[in-house]
mmCIF file of C-alpha atoms in Angstrom:
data_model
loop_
_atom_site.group_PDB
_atom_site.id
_atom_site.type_symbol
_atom_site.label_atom_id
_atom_site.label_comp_id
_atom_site.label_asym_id
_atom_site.label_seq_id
_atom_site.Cartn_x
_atom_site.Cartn_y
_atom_site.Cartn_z
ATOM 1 C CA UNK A 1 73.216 123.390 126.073
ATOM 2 C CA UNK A 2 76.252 124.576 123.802
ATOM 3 C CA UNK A 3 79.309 126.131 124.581
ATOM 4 C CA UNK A 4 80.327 127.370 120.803
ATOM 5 C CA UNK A 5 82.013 123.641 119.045
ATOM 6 C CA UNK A 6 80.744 121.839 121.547
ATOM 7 C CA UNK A 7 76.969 120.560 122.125
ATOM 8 C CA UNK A 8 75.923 119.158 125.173
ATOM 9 C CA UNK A 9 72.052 118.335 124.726
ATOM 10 C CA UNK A 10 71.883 116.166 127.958
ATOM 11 C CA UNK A 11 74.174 117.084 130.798
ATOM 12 C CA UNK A 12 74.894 114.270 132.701
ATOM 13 C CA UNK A 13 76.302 115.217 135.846
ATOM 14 C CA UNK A 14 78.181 112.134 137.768
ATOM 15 C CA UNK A 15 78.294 110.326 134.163
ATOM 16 C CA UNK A 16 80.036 106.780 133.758
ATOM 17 C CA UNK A 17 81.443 107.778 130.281
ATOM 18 C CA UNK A 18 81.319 111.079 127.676
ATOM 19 C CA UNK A 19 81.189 110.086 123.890
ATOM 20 C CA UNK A 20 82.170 112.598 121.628
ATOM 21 C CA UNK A 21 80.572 112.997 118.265
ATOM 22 C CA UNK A 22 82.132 114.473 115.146
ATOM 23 C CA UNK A 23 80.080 115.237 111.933
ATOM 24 C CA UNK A 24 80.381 114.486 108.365
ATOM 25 C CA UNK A 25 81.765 117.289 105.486
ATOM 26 C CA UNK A 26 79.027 119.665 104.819
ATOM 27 C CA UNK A 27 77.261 118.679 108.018
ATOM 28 C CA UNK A 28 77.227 119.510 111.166
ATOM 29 C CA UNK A 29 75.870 118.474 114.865
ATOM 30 C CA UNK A 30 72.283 119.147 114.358
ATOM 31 C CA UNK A 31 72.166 115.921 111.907
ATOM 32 C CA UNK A 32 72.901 113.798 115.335
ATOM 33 C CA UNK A 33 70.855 115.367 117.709
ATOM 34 C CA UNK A 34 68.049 112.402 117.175
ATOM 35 C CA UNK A 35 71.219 109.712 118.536
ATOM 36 C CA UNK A 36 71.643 110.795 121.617
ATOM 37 C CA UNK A 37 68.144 109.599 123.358
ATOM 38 C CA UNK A 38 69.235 106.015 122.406
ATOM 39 C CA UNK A 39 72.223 105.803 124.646
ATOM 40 C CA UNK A 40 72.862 104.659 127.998
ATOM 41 C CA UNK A 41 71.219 107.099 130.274
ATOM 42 C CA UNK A 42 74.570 107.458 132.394
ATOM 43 C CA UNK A 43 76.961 108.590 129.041
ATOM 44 C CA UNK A 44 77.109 111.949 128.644
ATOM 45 C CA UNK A 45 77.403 112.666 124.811
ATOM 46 C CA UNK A 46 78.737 115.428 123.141
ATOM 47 C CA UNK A 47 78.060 116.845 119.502
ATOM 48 C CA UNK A 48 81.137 118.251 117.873
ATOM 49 C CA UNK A 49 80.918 121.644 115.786
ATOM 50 C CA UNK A 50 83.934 122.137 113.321
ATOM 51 C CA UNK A 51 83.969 125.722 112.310
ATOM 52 C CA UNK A 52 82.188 127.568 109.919
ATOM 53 C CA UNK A 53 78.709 126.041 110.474
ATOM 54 C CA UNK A 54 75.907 126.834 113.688
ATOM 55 C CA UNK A 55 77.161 128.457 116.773
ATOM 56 C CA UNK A 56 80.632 129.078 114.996
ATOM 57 C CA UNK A 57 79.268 129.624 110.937
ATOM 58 C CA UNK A 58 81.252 133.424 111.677
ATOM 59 C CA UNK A 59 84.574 131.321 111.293
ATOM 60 C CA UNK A 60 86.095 129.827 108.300
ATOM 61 C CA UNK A 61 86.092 126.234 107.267
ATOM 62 C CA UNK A 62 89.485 124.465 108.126
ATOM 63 C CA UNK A 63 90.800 122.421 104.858
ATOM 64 C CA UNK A 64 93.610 120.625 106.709
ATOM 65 C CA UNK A 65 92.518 117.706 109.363
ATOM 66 C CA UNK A 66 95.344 118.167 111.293
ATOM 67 C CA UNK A 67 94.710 122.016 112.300
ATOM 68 C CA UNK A 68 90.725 120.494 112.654
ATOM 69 C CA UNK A 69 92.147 118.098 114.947
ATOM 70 C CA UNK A 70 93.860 120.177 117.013
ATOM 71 C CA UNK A 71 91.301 122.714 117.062
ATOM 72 C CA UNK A 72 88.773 120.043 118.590
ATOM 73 C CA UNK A 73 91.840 118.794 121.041
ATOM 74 C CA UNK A 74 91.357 122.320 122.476
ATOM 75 C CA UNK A 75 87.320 121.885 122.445
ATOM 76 C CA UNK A 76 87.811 118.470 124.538
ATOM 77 C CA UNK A 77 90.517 119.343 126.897
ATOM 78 C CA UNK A 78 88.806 120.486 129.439
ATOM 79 C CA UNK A 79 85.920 117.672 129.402
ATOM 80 C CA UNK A 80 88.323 114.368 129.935
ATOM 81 C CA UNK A 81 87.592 113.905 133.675
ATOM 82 C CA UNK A 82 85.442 111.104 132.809
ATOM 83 C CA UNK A 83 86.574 107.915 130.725
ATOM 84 C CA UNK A 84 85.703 108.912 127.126
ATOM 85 C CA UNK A 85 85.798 108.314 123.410
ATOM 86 C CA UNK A 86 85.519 109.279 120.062
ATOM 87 C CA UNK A 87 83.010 108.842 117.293
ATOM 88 C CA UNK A 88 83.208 110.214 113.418
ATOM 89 C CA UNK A 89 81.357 109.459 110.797
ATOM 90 C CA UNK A 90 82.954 109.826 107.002
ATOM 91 C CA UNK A 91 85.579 113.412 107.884
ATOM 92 C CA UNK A 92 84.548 112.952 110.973
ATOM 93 C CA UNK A 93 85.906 109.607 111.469
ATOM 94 C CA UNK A 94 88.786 111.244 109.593
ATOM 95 C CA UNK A 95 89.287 114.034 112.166
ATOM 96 C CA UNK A 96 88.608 111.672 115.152
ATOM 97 C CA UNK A 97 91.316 109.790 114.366
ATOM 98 C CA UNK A 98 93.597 112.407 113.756
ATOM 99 C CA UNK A 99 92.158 113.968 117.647
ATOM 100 C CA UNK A 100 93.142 109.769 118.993
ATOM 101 C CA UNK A 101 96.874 110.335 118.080
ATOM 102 C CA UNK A 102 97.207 113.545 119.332
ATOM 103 C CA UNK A 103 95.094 112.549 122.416
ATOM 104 C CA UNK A 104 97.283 109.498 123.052
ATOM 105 C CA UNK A 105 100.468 111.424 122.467
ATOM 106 C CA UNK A 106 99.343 113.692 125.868
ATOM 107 C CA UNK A 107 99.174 110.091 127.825
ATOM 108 C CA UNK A 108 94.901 110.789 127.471
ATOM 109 C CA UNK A 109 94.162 108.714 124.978
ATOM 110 C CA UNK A 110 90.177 107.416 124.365
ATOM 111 C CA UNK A 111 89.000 104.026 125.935
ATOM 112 C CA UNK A 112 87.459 103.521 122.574
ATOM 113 C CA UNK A 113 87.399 104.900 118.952
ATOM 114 C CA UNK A 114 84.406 104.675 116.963
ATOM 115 C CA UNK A 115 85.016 105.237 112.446
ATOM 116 C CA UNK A 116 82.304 105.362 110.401
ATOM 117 C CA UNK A 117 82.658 105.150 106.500
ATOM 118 C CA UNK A 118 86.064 106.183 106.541
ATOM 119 C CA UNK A 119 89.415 104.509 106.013
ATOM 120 C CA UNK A 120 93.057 105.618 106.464
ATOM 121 C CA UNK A 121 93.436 103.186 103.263
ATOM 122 C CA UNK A 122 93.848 105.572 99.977
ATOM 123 C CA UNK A 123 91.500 105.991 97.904
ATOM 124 C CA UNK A 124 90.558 107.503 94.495
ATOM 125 C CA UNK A 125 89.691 110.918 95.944
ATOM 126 C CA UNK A 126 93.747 111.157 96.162
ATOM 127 C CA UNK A 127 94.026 111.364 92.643
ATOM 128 C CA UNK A 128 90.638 112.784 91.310
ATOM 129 C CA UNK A 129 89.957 115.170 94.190
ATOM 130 C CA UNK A 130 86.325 115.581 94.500
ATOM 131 C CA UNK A 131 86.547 119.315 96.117
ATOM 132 C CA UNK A 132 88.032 120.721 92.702
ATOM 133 C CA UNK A 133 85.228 119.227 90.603
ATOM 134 C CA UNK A 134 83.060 121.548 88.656
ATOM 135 C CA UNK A 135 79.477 122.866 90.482
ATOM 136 C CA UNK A 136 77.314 120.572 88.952
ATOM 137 C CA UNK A 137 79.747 117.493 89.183
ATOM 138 C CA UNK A 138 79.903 118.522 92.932
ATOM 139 C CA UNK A 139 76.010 118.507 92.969
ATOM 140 C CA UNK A 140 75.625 115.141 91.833
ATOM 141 C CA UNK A 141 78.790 113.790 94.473
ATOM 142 C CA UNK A 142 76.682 114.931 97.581
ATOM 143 C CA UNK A 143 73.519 113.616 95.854
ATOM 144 C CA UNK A 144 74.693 110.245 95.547
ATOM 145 C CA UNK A 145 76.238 110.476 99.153
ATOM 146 C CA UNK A 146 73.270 111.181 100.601
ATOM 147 C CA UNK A 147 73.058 113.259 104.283
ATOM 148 C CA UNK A 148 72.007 116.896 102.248
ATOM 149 C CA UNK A 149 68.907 118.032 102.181
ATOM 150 C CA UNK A 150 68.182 118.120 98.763
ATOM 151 C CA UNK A 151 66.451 121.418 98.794
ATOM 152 C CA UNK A 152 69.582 122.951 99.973
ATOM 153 C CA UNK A 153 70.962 121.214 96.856
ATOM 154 C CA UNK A 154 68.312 122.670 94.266
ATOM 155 C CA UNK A 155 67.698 125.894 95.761
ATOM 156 C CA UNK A 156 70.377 128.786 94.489
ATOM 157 C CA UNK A 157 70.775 130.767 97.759
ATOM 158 C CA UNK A 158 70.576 127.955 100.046
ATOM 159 C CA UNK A 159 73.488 126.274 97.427
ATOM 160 C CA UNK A 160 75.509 129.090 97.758
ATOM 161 C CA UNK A 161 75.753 128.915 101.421
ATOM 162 C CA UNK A 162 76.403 125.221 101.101
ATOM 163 C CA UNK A 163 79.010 125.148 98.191
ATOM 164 C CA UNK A 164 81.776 126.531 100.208
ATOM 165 C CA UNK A 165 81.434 125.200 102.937
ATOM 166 C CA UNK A 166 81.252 121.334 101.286
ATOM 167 C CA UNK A 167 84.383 122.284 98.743
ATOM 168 C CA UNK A 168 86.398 123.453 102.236
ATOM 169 C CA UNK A 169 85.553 119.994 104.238
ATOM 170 C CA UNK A 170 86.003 117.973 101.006
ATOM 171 C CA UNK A 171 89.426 119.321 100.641
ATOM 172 C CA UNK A 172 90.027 118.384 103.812
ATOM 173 C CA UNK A 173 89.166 114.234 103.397
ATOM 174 C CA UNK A 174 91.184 114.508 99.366
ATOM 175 C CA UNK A 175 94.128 116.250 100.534
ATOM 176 C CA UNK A 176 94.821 114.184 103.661
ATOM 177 C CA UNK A 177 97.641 111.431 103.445
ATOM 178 C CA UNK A 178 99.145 109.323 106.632
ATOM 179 C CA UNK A 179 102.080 109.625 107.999
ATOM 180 C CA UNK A 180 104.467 107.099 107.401
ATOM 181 C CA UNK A 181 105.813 107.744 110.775
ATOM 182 C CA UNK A 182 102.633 107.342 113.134
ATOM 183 C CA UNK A 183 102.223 103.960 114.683
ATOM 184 C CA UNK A 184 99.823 102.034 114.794
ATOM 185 C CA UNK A 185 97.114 102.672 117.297
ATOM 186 C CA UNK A 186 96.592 101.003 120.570
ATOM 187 C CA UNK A 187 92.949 101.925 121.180
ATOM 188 C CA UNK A 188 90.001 99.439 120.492
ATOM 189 C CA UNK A 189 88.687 100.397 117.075
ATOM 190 C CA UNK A 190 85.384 99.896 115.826
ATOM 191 C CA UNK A 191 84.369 100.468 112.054
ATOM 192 C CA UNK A 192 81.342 101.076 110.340
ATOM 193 C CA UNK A 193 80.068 101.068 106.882
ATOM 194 C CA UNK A 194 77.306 100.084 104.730
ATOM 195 C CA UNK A 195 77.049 97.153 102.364
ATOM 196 C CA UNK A 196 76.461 99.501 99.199
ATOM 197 C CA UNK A 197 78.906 102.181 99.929
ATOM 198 C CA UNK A 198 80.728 102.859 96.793
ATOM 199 C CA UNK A 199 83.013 105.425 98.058
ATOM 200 C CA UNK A 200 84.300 103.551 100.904
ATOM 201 C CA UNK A 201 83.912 99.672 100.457
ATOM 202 C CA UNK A 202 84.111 96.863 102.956
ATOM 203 C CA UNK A 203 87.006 96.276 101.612
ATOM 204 C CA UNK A 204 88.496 99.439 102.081
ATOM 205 C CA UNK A 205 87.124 99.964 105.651
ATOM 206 C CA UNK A 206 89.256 96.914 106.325
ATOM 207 C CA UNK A 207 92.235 98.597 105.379
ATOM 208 C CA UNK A 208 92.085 99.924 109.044
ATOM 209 C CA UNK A 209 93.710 96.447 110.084
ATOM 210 C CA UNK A 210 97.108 98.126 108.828
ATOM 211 C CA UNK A 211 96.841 100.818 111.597
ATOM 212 C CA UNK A 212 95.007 99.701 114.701
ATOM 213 C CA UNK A 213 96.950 96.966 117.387
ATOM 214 C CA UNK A 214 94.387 97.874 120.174
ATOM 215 C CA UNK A 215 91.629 95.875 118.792
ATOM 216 C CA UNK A 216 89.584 96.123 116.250
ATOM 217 C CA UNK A 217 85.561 95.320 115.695
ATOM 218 C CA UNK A 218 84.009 95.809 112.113
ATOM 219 C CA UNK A 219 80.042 96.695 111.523
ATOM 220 C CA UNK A 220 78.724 96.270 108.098
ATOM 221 C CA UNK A 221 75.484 96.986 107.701
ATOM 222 C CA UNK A 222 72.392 97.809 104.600
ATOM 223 C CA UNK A 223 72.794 100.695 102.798
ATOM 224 C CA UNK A 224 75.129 103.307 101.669
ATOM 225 C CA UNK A 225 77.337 106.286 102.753
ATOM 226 C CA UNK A 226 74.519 106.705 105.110
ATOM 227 C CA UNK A 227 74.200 103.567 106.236
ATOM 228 C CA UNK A 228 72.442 104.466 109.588
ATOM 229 C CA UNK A 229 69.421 106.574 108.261
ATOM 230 C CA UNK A 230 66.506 104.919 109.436
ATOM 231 C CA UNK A 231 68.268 102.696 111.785
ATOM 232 C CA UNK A 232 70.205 105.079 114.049
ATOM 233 C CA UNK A 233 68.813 102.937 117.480
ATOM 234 C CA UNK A 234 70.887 99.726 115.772
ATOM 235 C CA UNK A 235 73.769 101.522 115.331
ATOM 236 C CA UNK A 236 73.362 103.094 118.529
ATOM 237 C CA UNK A 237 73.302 99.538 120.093
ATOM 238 C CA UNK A 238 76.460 98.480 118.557
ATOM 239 C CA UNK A 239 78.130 101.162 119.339
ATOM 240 C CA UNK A 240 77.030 100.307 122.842
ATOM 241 C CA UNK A 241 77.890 96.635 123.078
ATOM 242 C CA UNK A 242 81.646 97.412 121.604
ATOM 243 C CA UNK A 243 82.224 100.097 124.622
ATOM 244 C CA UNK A 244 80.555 98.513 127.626
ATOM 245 C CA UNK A 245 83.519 95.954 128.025
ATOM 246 C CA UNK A 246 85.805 98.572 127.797
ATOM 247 C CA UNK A 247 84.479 100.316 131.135
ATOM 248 C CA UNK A 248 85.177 98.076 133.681
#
């Protein structure tokens, strides 16, 4: 079932917890439809749309995370009568954390935040920001990324479709910067990354230690940006163990 951003492939009336699922730039929720058959039977979990892509691809791309954010506040407003929280993987751990701030600044703040290969710690796409790079440069970022199909990378109408919409959600990860003013967050955090990620280290993943005083659980596993191809049931698991306690 889907009700426009959000995805709801299991209803799960009477649930014990909702987890809500936020995609990567140039993705969307159909890349984590396959997840949700390895979780508790009793979480209800819920596959995050940002516009301009499936039941919304009418709407244009946002390029700031803060308007995403609050755009998917409005999404998940209306679904918090159940203890909940928050998973993202690479912008979408961006934009998940940017949804926990504003979430805990209501007095609703997640029981749990899951990031996956993404770090409030700068990086180099700061100063050599990947969404102004020329086509074929661009080409050969999302290659090495992994996550896109690579028909849709070598096929010229498929490409088209996909250029704009991966320049727009790009944008979004290069031109975002903290603010100096936000404290640190009091939510149990738990990061994810692979081993071989060259874009966002081990090292930089543990720059989230500067941010987080609710807790925080690190996950470093084989492989790169995409660490959990292949293994989504492990990942699944972890993600698991690290909310469990957190339920009561």
């Amino acid at each position: 079932m889907h009700e426009g951003a959000l995805n709801r492939l299991r209803p799960v009336p009477g649930g014990r917890f909702r987890l809500f699922v936020l995609h990567h730039a140039g993705g969307s929720h159909l890349g984590y439809r396959g997840w949700v058959r390895h979780f508790p039977s009793d979480w209800e979990i819920c596959l995050l749309d940002a516009p301009g892509r499936v039941h919304s691809a009418d709407q244009p791309p946002l390029r700031n995370a803060r308007d995403l954010a609050a755009r998917m506040h409005e999404v998940v407003r209306p679904e918090l009568d159940l203890p909940f929280g928050l998973f993202g993987h690479s912008m979408g751990a961006l934009v998940a954390y940017e949804l926990t701030l504003r979430l805990a600044g209501d007095g609703t703040p997640p029981r749990w935040l899951g990031a996956s290969a993404w770090s409030p710690a700068p990086g180099p796409e700061r100063t050599e920001p990947r969404h102004l790079v020329s086509e074929d440069r661009l080409r050969e970022t999302i290659a090495r990324m992994g996550g896109t199909p690579r028909r849709a990378l070598d096929d010229p109408d498929l490409w088209s479709t996909v250029e704009p919409l991966v320049r727009a959600d790009l944008e979004l990860v290069d031109t975002w910067s903290p603010d100096p003013l936000t404290p640190p967050l009091r939510v149990p955090v738990s990061v994810f990354g692979g081993a071989d990620d060259r874009g966002m280290t081990p090292r930089r993943l543990a720059g989230w230690a500067d941010h987080v005083e609710g807790g925080l659980s690190h996950h470093t596993l084989p492989g790169d940006h995409f660490y959990f191809s292949g293994r989504t049931a492990d990942v699944v698991a972890r993600i698991t163990r690290d909310v469990e306690p957190l339920l009561g």
